[in-house]
Amino acid sequence: MLKDALEVVRLSPAPMPEAPLQGPAQALYDALSHGAPNAGLLARARNFLNVRLQEVHDRPSDMPDDLRECAAWMEGKAMRVGRLYADYLAARRRGGPCRYFTSRAHALYFLRSIAPTKLVDGAWLYGLVDHWDDTRFHPLIRIYLEELGDGVPDRNHVAMYRKLLAASGCGRWDDLEDDRYVQGTIQLALAYDSEHYLPEIIGFNLGYEQLPLHLLITAYELDDLGIDPYYFTLHVTIDNLATGHARKAIDALRLAMPAGSDAQAFYRRVIDGYLLNDLGAGTESIIRAFDLERELVRILRRKSVFGRHMHSDYCRVAGKSVNEWLADEALIPEFLAQLQRHGWIRRHRDPNDSPFWKLLVGDRAAMFGVFDEYELQIVHDWIAGDAGRGDADRFGSEPERETRRRMSFRARQTLLGGEETRTADDAADAGDFDAPVRALQAALVGRRTRRERMTMLAPLLSPARHASPEGLLATRLFSEELRSSY
Ligand SMILES: [Fe+2]
């Protein structure tokens, strides 16, 4: 019976990709992801931002009323985060559980959910690059260029996050709930309208560039689960208050504040921009929103739209064909229950004991390729259930994990220092794939003044283009020009 089912499923055509479900924030995010908006799109983005700003305007803020107190305020917050993290580490060393992630699937769910935000990392500062000849904005431009890795591919935060998603099997994330797109959309809307929202950009930056406790805990727990935490540990070091982005964020505010009676109105708008950080889905709310079984059912519902036509009537469970089970999304939970009752799924033990799991994985699996890596992790962890709990503890004792954590950090520094980092112009002779790089190099030859070169380079630093080969080259050249302008 099982063998018949395997044969029939194996003969079925590959499933079609599911259509994405788009909400309003995602629709605007996608539109702004293509590059500089036209007047109509810019008006939509401005309307979106104005509504968001109204939403936060009357909310309480912890920012001090006086700009001169900002440095001390940020220092106090950083100290508090340091103390809370020390408490967390002490609890973990005493054998306490992970605070955030209950399983590897949970961590991958988080990585996917923040993808829309992380793939536009730094975008809110893009509009400042046109003001490269005004030293008041250099702290903000320096932050932006550091987000872009100064044009070095392995240090470009967007490229790094893309790699992390791919390495974790989370390359597809277009089915996220709409609130996951709110932060990224705010960032893209600010990117293309800096002339209109300068105080808000400075305030947003001030909030974004402070080191939060959740970043430290996330990095620690991803490492525990065997997921590369480098993207997160990197931000721990660059957001520091002594010399990093947090310090530059305060410098930027101080330099941009107008004198006299305009100062108060400007500062009020800075606070509104700061409060924009609280909108949409945040780290902790995303982590709390995870429900393994609900996520499994959601995935199966999406698969069922195409899967209901893919199985033969020979595939029967509890008197119904698989196509009949999949014909109605509401039946999915009952279908899962019947798969357990009839021995296809044996929960709370090694998933390899379940015939259903064997349909999904392995070279000759009948449904190989139907589920992507993230979806397989969800299925795996749900089947493993209680037997999979404590995954985090399977990676050795705490002293062993601590040693590995330090070693991996050192190894990575060595790697970054010693690696032949491929820059965009190394690939200038790579044929059609690098034609835009060659075109940029050729176009720059005729640009004799710094202003001409910067005007040509700046559009390539946009959120849509900076992680491309020509964008990386442009970033590197822009960065060098800016340094030599001092
Ligand atoms: Fe970043």
Short mmCIF file of C-alpha atoms and ligand atoms in Angstrom, two decimals:
data_model
loop_
_atom_site.label_atom_id
_atom_site.label_comp_id
_atom_site.label_asym_id
_atom_site.label_seq_id
_atom_site.Cartn_x
_atom_site.Cartn_y
_atom_site.Cartn_z
CA MET A 1 0.00 0.00 0.00
CA LEU A 2 2.71 2.45 1.01
CA LYS A 3 4.85 1.30 -1.91
CA ASP A 4 1.94 1.91 -4.32
CA ALA A 5 1.44 5.34 -2.91
CA LEU A 6 5.13 6.14 -3.34
CA GLU A 7 5.06 5.04 -6.96
CA VAL A 8 2.00 7.10 -7.77
CA VAL A 9 3.31 10.22 -6.08
CA ARG A 10 6.66 9.83 -7.83
CA LEU A 11 4.94 9.94 -11.22
CA SER A 12 3.10 13.15 -10.39
CA PRO A 13 4.29 16.42 -11.95
CA ALA A 14 6.19 18.92 -9.83
CA PRO A 15 3.96 21.32 -7.90
CA MET A 16 3.45 24.85 -9.16
CA PRO A 17 4.73 27.71 -7.01
CA GLU A 18 2.05 29.22 -4.81
CA ALA A 19 0.82 32.74 -5.51
CA PRO A 20 1.97 35.22 -2.87
CA LEU A 21 -0.62 36.95 -0.75
CA GLN A 22 0.11 40.67 -0.67
CA GLY A 23 -0.96 43.13 2.00
CA PRO A 24 -0.65 46.93 1.72
CA ALA A 25 2.78 47.23 3.39
CA GLN A 26 4.19 44.40 1.28
CA ALA A 27 2.79 45.95 -1.92
CA LEU A 28 4.46 49.28 -1.15
CA TYR A 29 7.66 47.53 -0.03
CA ASP A 30 7.84 45.61 -3.30
CA ALA A 31 7.18 48.74 -5.37
CA LEU A 32 9.90 50.71 -3.55
CA SER A 33 12.35 47.80 -3.84
CA HIS A 34 12.76 48.43 -7.55
CA GLY A 35 14.60 51.72 -7.13
CA ALA A 36 13.90 55.46 -7.24
CA PRO A 37 10.11 55.93 -7.21
CA ASN A 38 8.15 58.05 -9.70
CA ALA A 39 5.99 60.91 -8.42
CA GLY A 40 2.93 58.71 -7.87
CA LEU A 41 4.82 56.10 -5.87
CA LEU A 42 6.63 58.77 -3.89
CA ALA A 43 3.25 60.27 -2.94
CA ARG A 44 2.04 56.84 -1.79
CA ALA A 45 5.22 56.37 0.26
CA ARG A 46 4.84 59.82 1.81
CA ASN A 47 1.24 59.13 2.70
CA PHE A 48 2.28 55.83 4.29
CA LEU A 49 4.93 57.61 6.38
CA ASN A 50 2.59 60.41 7.41
CA VAL A 51 0.01 57.92 8.66
CA ARG A 52 2.73 56.07 10.59
CA LEU A 53 4.00 59.34 12.07
CA GLN A 54 0.50 60.29 13.21
CA GLU A 55 0.25 56.87 14.80
CA VAL A 56 3.30 57.45 17.00
CA HIS A 57 3.02 61.20 17.59
CA ASP A 58 1.17 60.96 20.92
CA ARG A 59 3.01 57.94 22.22
CA PRO A 60 5.34 58.41 25.17
CA SER A 61 9.04 58.40 24.34
CA ASP A 62 11.96 57.67 26.61
CA MET A 63 14.14 60.21 24.78
CA PRO A 64 15.25 63.10 26.99
CA ASP A 65 13.70 66.52 26.44
CA ASP A 66 17.10 68.11 26.08
CA LEU A 67 19.55 67.18 23.35
CA ARG A 68 22.46 67.65 25.75
CA GLU A 69 21.20 64.71 27.82
CA CYS A 70 21.11 62.31 24.87
CA ALA A 71 24.62 60.90 25.30
CA ALA A 72 24.05 60.14 28.99
CA TRP A 73 20.63 58.67 28.18
CA MET A 74 22.10 56.31 25.58
CA GLU A 75 24.93 55.38 27.92
CA GLY A 76 22.39 54.49 30.62
CA LYS A 77 20.47 52.30 28.17
CA ALA A 78 23.63 50.54 27.01
CA MET A 79 24.66 49.84 30.64
CA ARG A 80 21.23 48.43 31.41
CA VAL A 81 21.42 46.15 28.36
CA GLY A 82 24.88 45.02 29.49
CA ARG A 83 23.59 44.15 32.96
CA LEU A 84 20.55 42.28 31.63
CA TYR A 85 22.74 40.32 29.22
CA ALA A 86 25.11 39.39 32.05
CA ASP A 87 22.07 38.10 33.98
CA TYR A 88 20.98 36.11 30.94
CA LEU A 89 24.43 34.55 30.52
CA ALA A 90 24.59 33.67 34.20
CA ALA A 91 21.19 31.96 33.94
CA ARG A 92 22.31 30.00 30.87
CA ARG A 93 25.51 28.94 32.62
CA ARG A 94 23.40 27.62 35.48
CA GLY A 95 21.71 25.39 32.92
CA GLY A 96 18.75 27.64 32.14
CA PRO A 97 16.89 27.15 28.86
CA CYS A 98 17.02 29.26 25.71
CA ARG A 99 14.91 32.36 26.20
CA TYR A 100 13.91 32.85 22.58
CA PHE A 101 14.11 29.80 20.37
CA THR A 102 12.41 26.54 21.23
CA SER A 103 13.81 24.73 18.18
CA ARG A 104 15.79 25.23 15.01
CA ALA A 105 12.50 25.70 13.12
CA HIS A 106 11.63 28.53 15.51
CA ALA A 107 14.96 30.26 14.76
CA LEU A 108 14.49 29.88 11.00
CA TYR A 109 10.96 31.28 11.32
CA PHE A 110 12.53 34.34 12.96
CA LEU A 111 15.24 34.72 10.29
CA ARG A 112 12.61 34.65 7.53
CA SER A 113 10.27 37.00 9.35
CA ILE A 114 12.85 39.77 9.67
CA ALA A 115 14.08 39.35 6.07
CA PRO A 116 12.09 42.32 4.67
CA THR A 117 13.77 44.58 7.25
CA LYS A 118 17.27 43.14 7.04
CA LEU A 119 17.36 43.17 3.24
CA VAL A 120 17.04 46.96 3.27
CA ASP A 121 19.45 47.42 6.19
CA GLY A 122 20.57 51.04 6.36
CA ALA A 123 18.15 52.19 3.62
CA TRP A 124 16.73 55.12 5.65
CA LEU A 125 20.08 56.90 5.26
CA TYR A 126 20.39 56.60 1.48
CA GLY A 127 19.08 60.10 0.74
CA LEU A 128 21.97 61.61 2.70
CA VAL A 129 24.59 60.54 0.15
CA ASP A 130 23.62 63.45 -2.12
CA HIS A 131 24.87 65.75 0.67
CA TRP A 132 28.41 64.35 0.70
CA ASP A 133 29.90 67.86 0.48
CA ASP A 134 28.18 68.98 3.68
CA THR A 135 30.22 67.78 6.68
CA ARG A 136 27.20 67.99 8.99
CA PHE A 137 25.92 64.81 7.36
CA HIS A 138 29.15 62.85 7.30
CA PRO A 139 28.39 60.79 10.45
CA LEU A 140 25.15 59.59 8.81
CA ILE A 141 26.83 58.93 5.46
CA ARG A 142 29.61 57.00 7.24
CA ILE A 143 26.97 54.82 8.95
CA TYR A 144 25.34 54.18 5.58
CA LEU A 145 28.62 53.28 3.91
CA GLU A 146 29.45 50.90 6.77
CA GLU A 147 26.04 49.23 6.34
CA LEU A 148 27.11 48.77 2.71
CA GLY A 149 30.44 47.32 3.84
CA ASP A 150 32.24 50.18 2.07
CA GLY A 151 31.70 48.17 -1.10
CA VAL A 152 33.34 44.93 0.09
CA PRO A 153 30.88 42.14 -0.78
CA ASP A 154 31.54 40.07 2.35
CA ARG A 155 30.86 43.08 4.56
CA ASN A 156 27.77 44.47 2.83
CA HIS A 157 25.02 43.83 5.37
CA VAL A 158 22.32 43.19 2.78
CA ALA A 159 24.51 40.72 0.88
CA MET A 160 25.45 39.06 4.18
CA TYR A 161 21.82 38.61 5.16
CA ARG A 162 20.98 37.20 1.73
CA LYS A 163 23.74 34.64 2.22
CA LEU A 164 22.50 33.77 5.69
CA LEU A 165 18.98 33.18 4.36
CA ALA A 166 20.28 31.01 1.53
CA ALA A 167 22.59 29.04 3.84
CA SER A 168 19.70 28.44 6.25
CA GLY A 169 17.30 27.28 3.55
CA CYS A 170 15.11 30.37 3.94
CA GLY A 171 15.51 31.85 0.47
CA ARG A 172 11.75 32.20 0.00
CA TRP A 173 9.91 34.60 2.29
CA ASP A 174 7.20 36.23 0.14
CA ASP A 175 4.40 34.64 2.15
CA LEU A 176 4.99 36.59 5.34
CA GLU A 177 2.27 38.44 7.20
CA ASP A 178 1.97 42.10 6.27
CA ASP A 179 3.23 43.48 9.60
CA ARG A 180 6.64 41.95 8.80
CA TYR A 181 6.97 44.49 5.98
CA VAL A 182 6.16 47.62 7.97
CA GLN A 183 9.70 48.37 9.20
CA GLY A 184 11.28 47.74 5.79
CA THR A 185 8.67 49.92 4.10
CA ILE A 186 9.32 52.76 6.54
CA GLN A 187 13.03 52.47 5.79
CA LEU A 188 12.54 52.50 2.02
CA ALA A 189 10.08 55.40 2.21
CA LEU A 190 12.62 57.44 4.21
CA ALA A 191 15.36 56.47 1.73
CA TYR A 192 13.73 58.28 -1.16
CA ASP A 193 12.34 61.31 0.65
CA SER A 194 15.15 62.66 2.80
CA GLU A 195 14.52 66.29 1.82
CA HIS A 196 11.10 66.00 3.44
CA TYR A 197 11.96 63.89 6.49
CA LEU A 198 15.48 64.82 7.65
CA PRO A 199 14.62 65.16 11.39
CA GLU A 200 12.63 61.91 11.32
CA ILE A 201 15.54 60.11 9.60
CA ILE A 202 17.94 61.32 12.29
CA GLY A 203 15.53 60.19 15.01
CA PHE A 204 14.86 56.84 13.37
CA ASN A 205 18.61 56.30 13.08
CA LEU A 206 19.10 57.15 16.74
CA GLY A 207 16.68 54.40 17.72
CA TYR A 208 17.89 51.83 15.23
CA GLU A 209 21.59 52.12 15.98
CA GLN A 210 21.38 51.47 19.71
CA LEU A 211 22.38 48.02 20.91
CA PRO A 212 19.27 46.13 22.03
CA LEU A 213 19.28 43.18 24.42
CA HIS A 214 17.46 41.02 21.88
CA LEU A 215 20.37 41.29 19.44
CA LEU A 216 22.76 39.81 22.01
CA ILE A 217 20.42 37.00 22.98
CA THR A 218 19.56 36.22 19.36
CA ALA A 219 23.24 35.89 18.42
CA TYR A 220 23.91 33.62 21.39
CA GLU A 221 20.97 31.33 20.74
CA LEU A 222 21.46 31.06 16.98
CA ASP A 223 24.99 29.87 17.70
CA ASP A 224 23.57 27.31 20.14
CA LEU A 225 21.37 25.96 17.35
CA GLY A 226 24.28 25.70 14.92
CA ILE A 227 23.12 28.70 12.83
CA ASP A 228 25.82 31.21 11.88
CA PRO A 229 25.30 34.22 14.19
CA TYR A 230 27.88 36.44 12.50
CA TYR A 231 25.40 38.88 10.98
CA PHE A 232 24.13 39.55 14.52
CA THR A 233 27.49 39.57 16.33
CA LEU A 234 28.77 42.04 13.75
CA HIS A 235 26.01 44.43 14.76
CA VAL A 236 26.90 44.02 18.41
CA THR A 237 30.33 45.45 17.66
CA ILE A 238 29.38 48.19 15.19
CA ASP A 239 26.46 49.59 17.19
CA ASN A 240 28.66 50.33 20.21
CA LEU A 241 28.36 53.65 22.00
CA ALA A 242 32.06 54.43 22.32
CA THR A 243 32.98 54.75 18.65
CA GLY A 244 30.32 52.93 16.65
CA HIS A 245 27.02 53.78 15.04
CA ALA A 246 25.33 54.79 18.29
CA ARG A 247 27.99 57.46 18.85
CA LYS A 248 27.75 58.65 15.24
CA ALA A 249 23.95 58.83 15.58
CA ILE A 250 24.30 61.33 18.45
CA ASP A 251 26.95 63.32 16.57
CA ALA A 252 24.60 63.49 13.58
CA LEU A 253 21.77 64.88 15.70
CA ARG A 254 24.02 67.49 17.30
CA LEU A 255 25.40 68.65 13.94
CA ALA A 256 22.04 68.84 12.16
CA MET A 257 20.06 70.63 14.88
CA PRO A 258 19.14 74.14 13.72
CA ALA A 259 19.85 77.04 16.02
CA GLY A 260 17.24 79.25 17.69
CA SER A 261 13.50 78.85 17.69
CA ASP A 262 13.42 76.13 15.02
CA ALA A 263 15.30 73.76 17.29
CA GLN A 264 12.30 72.67 19.34
CA ALA A 265 10.12 71.77 16.35
CA PHE A 266 13.05 69.93 14.76
CA TYR A 267 13.69 67.97 17.95
CA ARG A 268 10.00 67.03 18.23
CA ARG A 269 10.19 65.54 14.75
CA VAL A 270 13.37 63.68 15.72
CA ILE A 271 11.41 62.06 18.55
CA ASP A 272 8.60 61.06 16.15
CA GLY A 273 11.21 59.46 13.87
CA TYR A 274 12.70 57.65 16.85
CA LEU A 275 9.25 56.26 17.70
CA LEU A 276 8.84 54.82 14.17
CA ASN A 277 11.16 52.04 15.35
CA ASP A 278 8.31 50.65 17.47
CA LEU A 279 5.92 50.02 14.58
CA GLY A 280 5.26 46.74 12.81
CA ALA A 281 6.46 43.39 14.05
CA GLY A 282 9.45 43.61 16.39
CA THR A 283 11.98 40.94 17.32
CA GLU A 284 10.27 39.80 20.50
CA SER A 285 6.75 39.88 19.09
CA ILE A 286 7.87 37.79 16.10
CA ILE A 287 9.54 35.26 18.39
CA ARG A 288 6.43 35.08 20.59
CA ALA A 289 4.16 34.68 17.54
CA PHE A 290 5.72 31.36 16.58
CA ASP A 291 3.50 28.31 16.98
CA LEU A 292 5.03 25.21 15.44
CA GLU A 293 1.78 23.43 14.66
CA ARG A 294 0.09 26.55 13.33
CA GLU A 295 3.05 27.18 11.03
CA LEU A 296 2.92 23.55 9.84
CA VAL A 297 -0.81 23.84 9.09
CA ARG A 298 -0.24 27.15 7.27
CA ILE A 299 2.43 25.56 5.08
CA LEU A 300 0.27 22.53 4.30
CA ARG A 301 -2.70 24.75 3.46
CA ARG A 302 -0.61 26.60 0.89
CA LYS A 303 0.71 23.33 -0.53
CA SER A 304 -2.77 21.86 -0.68
CA VAL A 305 -3.90 24.30 -3.39
CA PHE A 306 -1.74 22.41 -5.89
CA GLY A 307 -1.25 19.17 -4.02
CA ARG A 308 -4.98 18.37 -4.22
CA HIS A 309 -4.54 17.59 -7.92
CA MET A 310 -1.29 15.68 -7.64
CA HIS A 311 -2.16 12.43 -5.91
CA SER A 312 -3.80 9.30 -7.21
CA ASP A 313 -6.92 7.80 -5.67
CA TYR A 314 -4.67 4.93 -4.57
CA CYS A 315 -3.27 7.24 -1.88
CA ARG A 316 -5.95 6.83 0.78
CA VAL A 317 -5.92 7.72 4.46
CA ALA A 318 -8.89 6.90 6.72
CA GLY A 319 -11.15 6.17 3.77
CA LYS A 320 -10.46 9.41 1.89
CA SER A 321 -8.06 9.93 -0.99
CA VAL A 322 -5.22 12.38 -0.32
CA ASN A 323 -6.72 14.65 -2.98
CA GLU A 324 -9.98 14.70 -1.00
CA TRP A 325 -8.16 15.57 2.22
CA LEU A 326 -6.32 18.39 0.48
CA ALA A 327 -9.40 19.69 -1.36
CA ASP A 328 -10.57 21.56 1.73
CA GLU A 329 -7.99 23.58 3.68
CA ALA A 330 -10.10 23.25 6.81
CA LEU A 331 -9.45 19.48 6.82
CA ILE A 332 -5.65 19.81 7.22
CA PRO A 333 -5.57 19.48 11.04
CA GLU A 334 -7.81 16.40 10.84
CA PHE A 335 -5.65 15.01 8.02
CA LEU A 336 -2.59 15.36 10.25
CA ALA A 337 -4.42 13.57 13.05
CA GLN A 338 -5.35 10.71 10.71
CA LEU A 339 -1.80 10.43 9.39
CA GLN A 340 -0.74 9.88 13.00
CA ARG A 341 -3.54 7.43 13.72
CA HIS A 342 -2.63 5.33 10.70
CA GLY A 343 1.09 5.23 11.41
CA TRP A 344 2.29 7.56 8.67
CA ILE A 345 3.52 9.97 11.30
CA ARG A 346 4.98 8.84 14.63
CA ARG A 347 5.39 11.92 16.71
CA HIS A 348 7.80 12.56 19.61
CA ARG A 349 10.48 10.31 18.21
CA ASP A 350 13.10 10.40 15.47
CA PRO A 351 11.34 11.60 12.28
CA ASN A 352 13.14 8.83 10.35
CA ASP A 353 10.73 6.42 12.07
CA SER A 354 7.82 8.07 10.23
CA PRO A 355 6.94 6.86 6.69
CA PHE A 356 5.54 10.33 5.93
CA TRP A 357 8.95 11.93 6.61
CA LYS A 358 10.61 9.42 4.28
CA LEU A 359 8.30 10.59 1.49
CA LEU A 360 9.84 14.06 1.84
CA VAL A 361 13.58 13.54 2.17
CA GLY A 362 16.31 11.42 0.67
CA ASP A 363 17.49 10.88 -2.88
CA ARG A 364 14.60 8.62 -3.86
CA ALA A 365 11.88 10.25 -1.78
CA ALA A 366 8.59 10.41 -3.67
CA MET A 367 7.92 14.03 -2.66
CA PHE A 368 11.52 15.22 -2.84
CA GLY A 369 11.63 18.95 -3.60
CA VAL A 370 7.99 19.64 -2.74
CA PHE A 371 9.00 21.29 0.55
CA ASP A 372 11.89 23.74 0.80
CA GLU A 373 14.46 23.49 3.59
CA TYR A 374 12.59 25.80 5.94
CA GLU A 375 9.35 23.89 5.46
CA LEU A 376 11.14 20.58 6.00
CA GLN A 377 12.55 21.91 9.27
CA ILE A 378 9.03 22.79 10.41
CA VAL A 379 7.77 19.29 9.50
CA HIS A 380 10.82 17.69 11.12
CA ASP A 381 10.56 19.58 14.40
CA TRP A 382 6.82 19.00 14.64
CA ILE A 383 7.23 15.27 14.16
CA ALA A 384 10.19 15.13 16.56
CA GLY A 385 8.08 17.01 19.14
CA ASP A 386 9.21 16.29 22.69
CA ALA A 387 12.04 14.09 21.41
CA GLY A 388 13.53 17.11 19.70
CA ARG A 389 13.25 19.46 22.67
CA GLY A 390 16.58 20.60 23.97
CA ASP A 391 18.12 20.65 20.51
CA ALA A 392 20.15 23.54 21.83
CA ASP A 393 21.73 21.25 24.42
CA ARG A 394 22.86 18.71 21.86
CA PHE A 395 25.76 20.89 20.93
CA GLY A 396 27.78 20.15 24.05
CA SER A 397 28.17 21.48 27.56
CA GLU A 398 28.19 25.20 28.27
CA PRO A 399 32.03 25.42 28.59
CA GLU A 400 32.35 23.57 25.27
CA ARG A 401 29.87 25.93 23.62
CA GLU A 402 31.64 28.97 25.07
CA THR A 403 34.96 27.74 23.68
CA ARG A 404 33.40 27.09 20.29
CA ARG A 405 31.80 30.53 20.31
CA ARG A 406 35.15 32.22 20.97
CA MET A 407 36.93 30.03 18.46
CA SER A 408 34.38 30.66 15.77
CA PHE A 409 34.69 34.40 16.33
CA ARG A 410 38.49 34.25 16.11
CA ALA A 411 38.33 31.96 13.10
CA ARG A 412 36.04 34.37 11.38
CA GLN A 413 38.32 37.32 12.07
CA THR A 414 41.19 35.35 10.60
CA LEU A 415 39.05 34.42 7.66
CA LEU A 416 38.02 37.99 7.02
CA GLY A 417 41.56 39.24 7.43
CA GLY A 418 43.21 36.59 5.31
CA GLU A 419 40.59 35.85 2.74
CA GLU A 420 41.05 37.07 -0.78
CA THR A 421 37.97 39.26 -0.74
CA ARG A 422 36.50 39.44 -4.22
CA THR A 423 35.68 43.01 -5.05
CA ALA A 424 33.47 44.12 -7.89
CA ASP A 425 36.30 45.24 -10.11
CA ASP A 426 38.17 41.93 -9.70
CA ALA A 427 35.41 40.55 -11.88
CA ALA A 428 35.63 43.18 -14.54
CA ASP A 429 36.61 40.66 -17.19
CA ALA A 430 33.83 38.17 -16.45
CA GLY A 431 31.88 38.72 -19.67
CA ASP A 432 28.25 39.69 -19.95
CA PHE A 433 27.61 39.10 -16.25
CA ASP A 434 29.72 42.11 -15.36
CA ALA A 435 28.83 44.41 -18.22
CA PRO A 436 27.33 47.02 -15.80
CA VAL A 437 30.64 47.12 -13.90
CA ARG A 438 32.60 47.74 -17.09
CA ALA A 439 30.06 50.37 -18.19
CA LEU A 440 30.48 52.20 -14.89
CA GLN A 441 34.27 52.10 -15.10
CA ALA A 442 34.15 53.43 -18.66
CA ALA A 443 31.69 56.19 -17.76
CA LEU A 444 33.83 57.35 -14.85
CA VAL A 445 36.85 57.93 -17.07
CA GLY A 446 35.28 61.08 -18.47
CA ARG A 447 34.28 62.47 -15.06
CA ARG A 448 37.11 64.79 -14.10
CA THR A 449 35.77 66.53 -11.01
CA ARG A 450 34.80 64.92 -7.71
CA ARG A 451 31.32 66.39 -8.00
CA GLU A 452 30.81 64.78 -11.42
CA ARG A 453 32.00 61.40 -10.09
CA MET A 454 29.90 61.55 -6.93
CA THR A 455 26.81 62.52 -8.94
CA MET A 456 27.35 59.48 -11.13
CA LEU A 457 28.05 57.10 -8.22
CA ALA A 458 25.30 58.15 -5.79
CA PRO A 459 22.32 56.50 -7.58
CA LEU A 460 24.20 53.18 -7.53
CA LEU A 461 24.27 53.34 -3.74
CA SER A 462 20.45 53.06 -3.58
CA PRO A 463 18.88 50.22 -1.55
CA ALA A 464 17.89 48.54 -4.82
CA ARG A 465 21.40 48.55 -6.29
CA HIS A 466 24.17 48.77 -3.71
CA ALA A 467 24.54 45.00 -3.27
CA SER A 468 24.95 44.42 -7.03
CA PRO A 469 28.48 44.22 -8.54
CA GLU A 470 28.26 47.75 -9.95
CA GLY A 471 26.71 49.00 -6.70
CA LEU A 472 29.56 47.53 -4.67
CA LEU A 473 32.15 49.10 -6.96
CA ALA A 474 30.33 52.44 -6.79
CA THR A 475 30.21 52.22 -2.98
CA ARG A 476 33.94 51.57 -2.77
CA LEU A 477 34.76 54.48 -5.05
CA PHE A 478 32.29 56.78 -3.28
CA SER A 479 33.81 55.83 0.05
CA GLU A 480 37.34 56.57 -1.19
CA GLU A 481 36.25 59.92 -2.65
CA LEU A 482 34.57 60.89 0.60
CA ARG A 483 37.70 60.04 2.62
CA SER A 484 39.95 62.00 0.31
CA SER A 485 37.62 65.02 0.53
CA TYR A 486 38.54 65.61 4.20
FE FE B 1 23.45 46.67 9.50
#
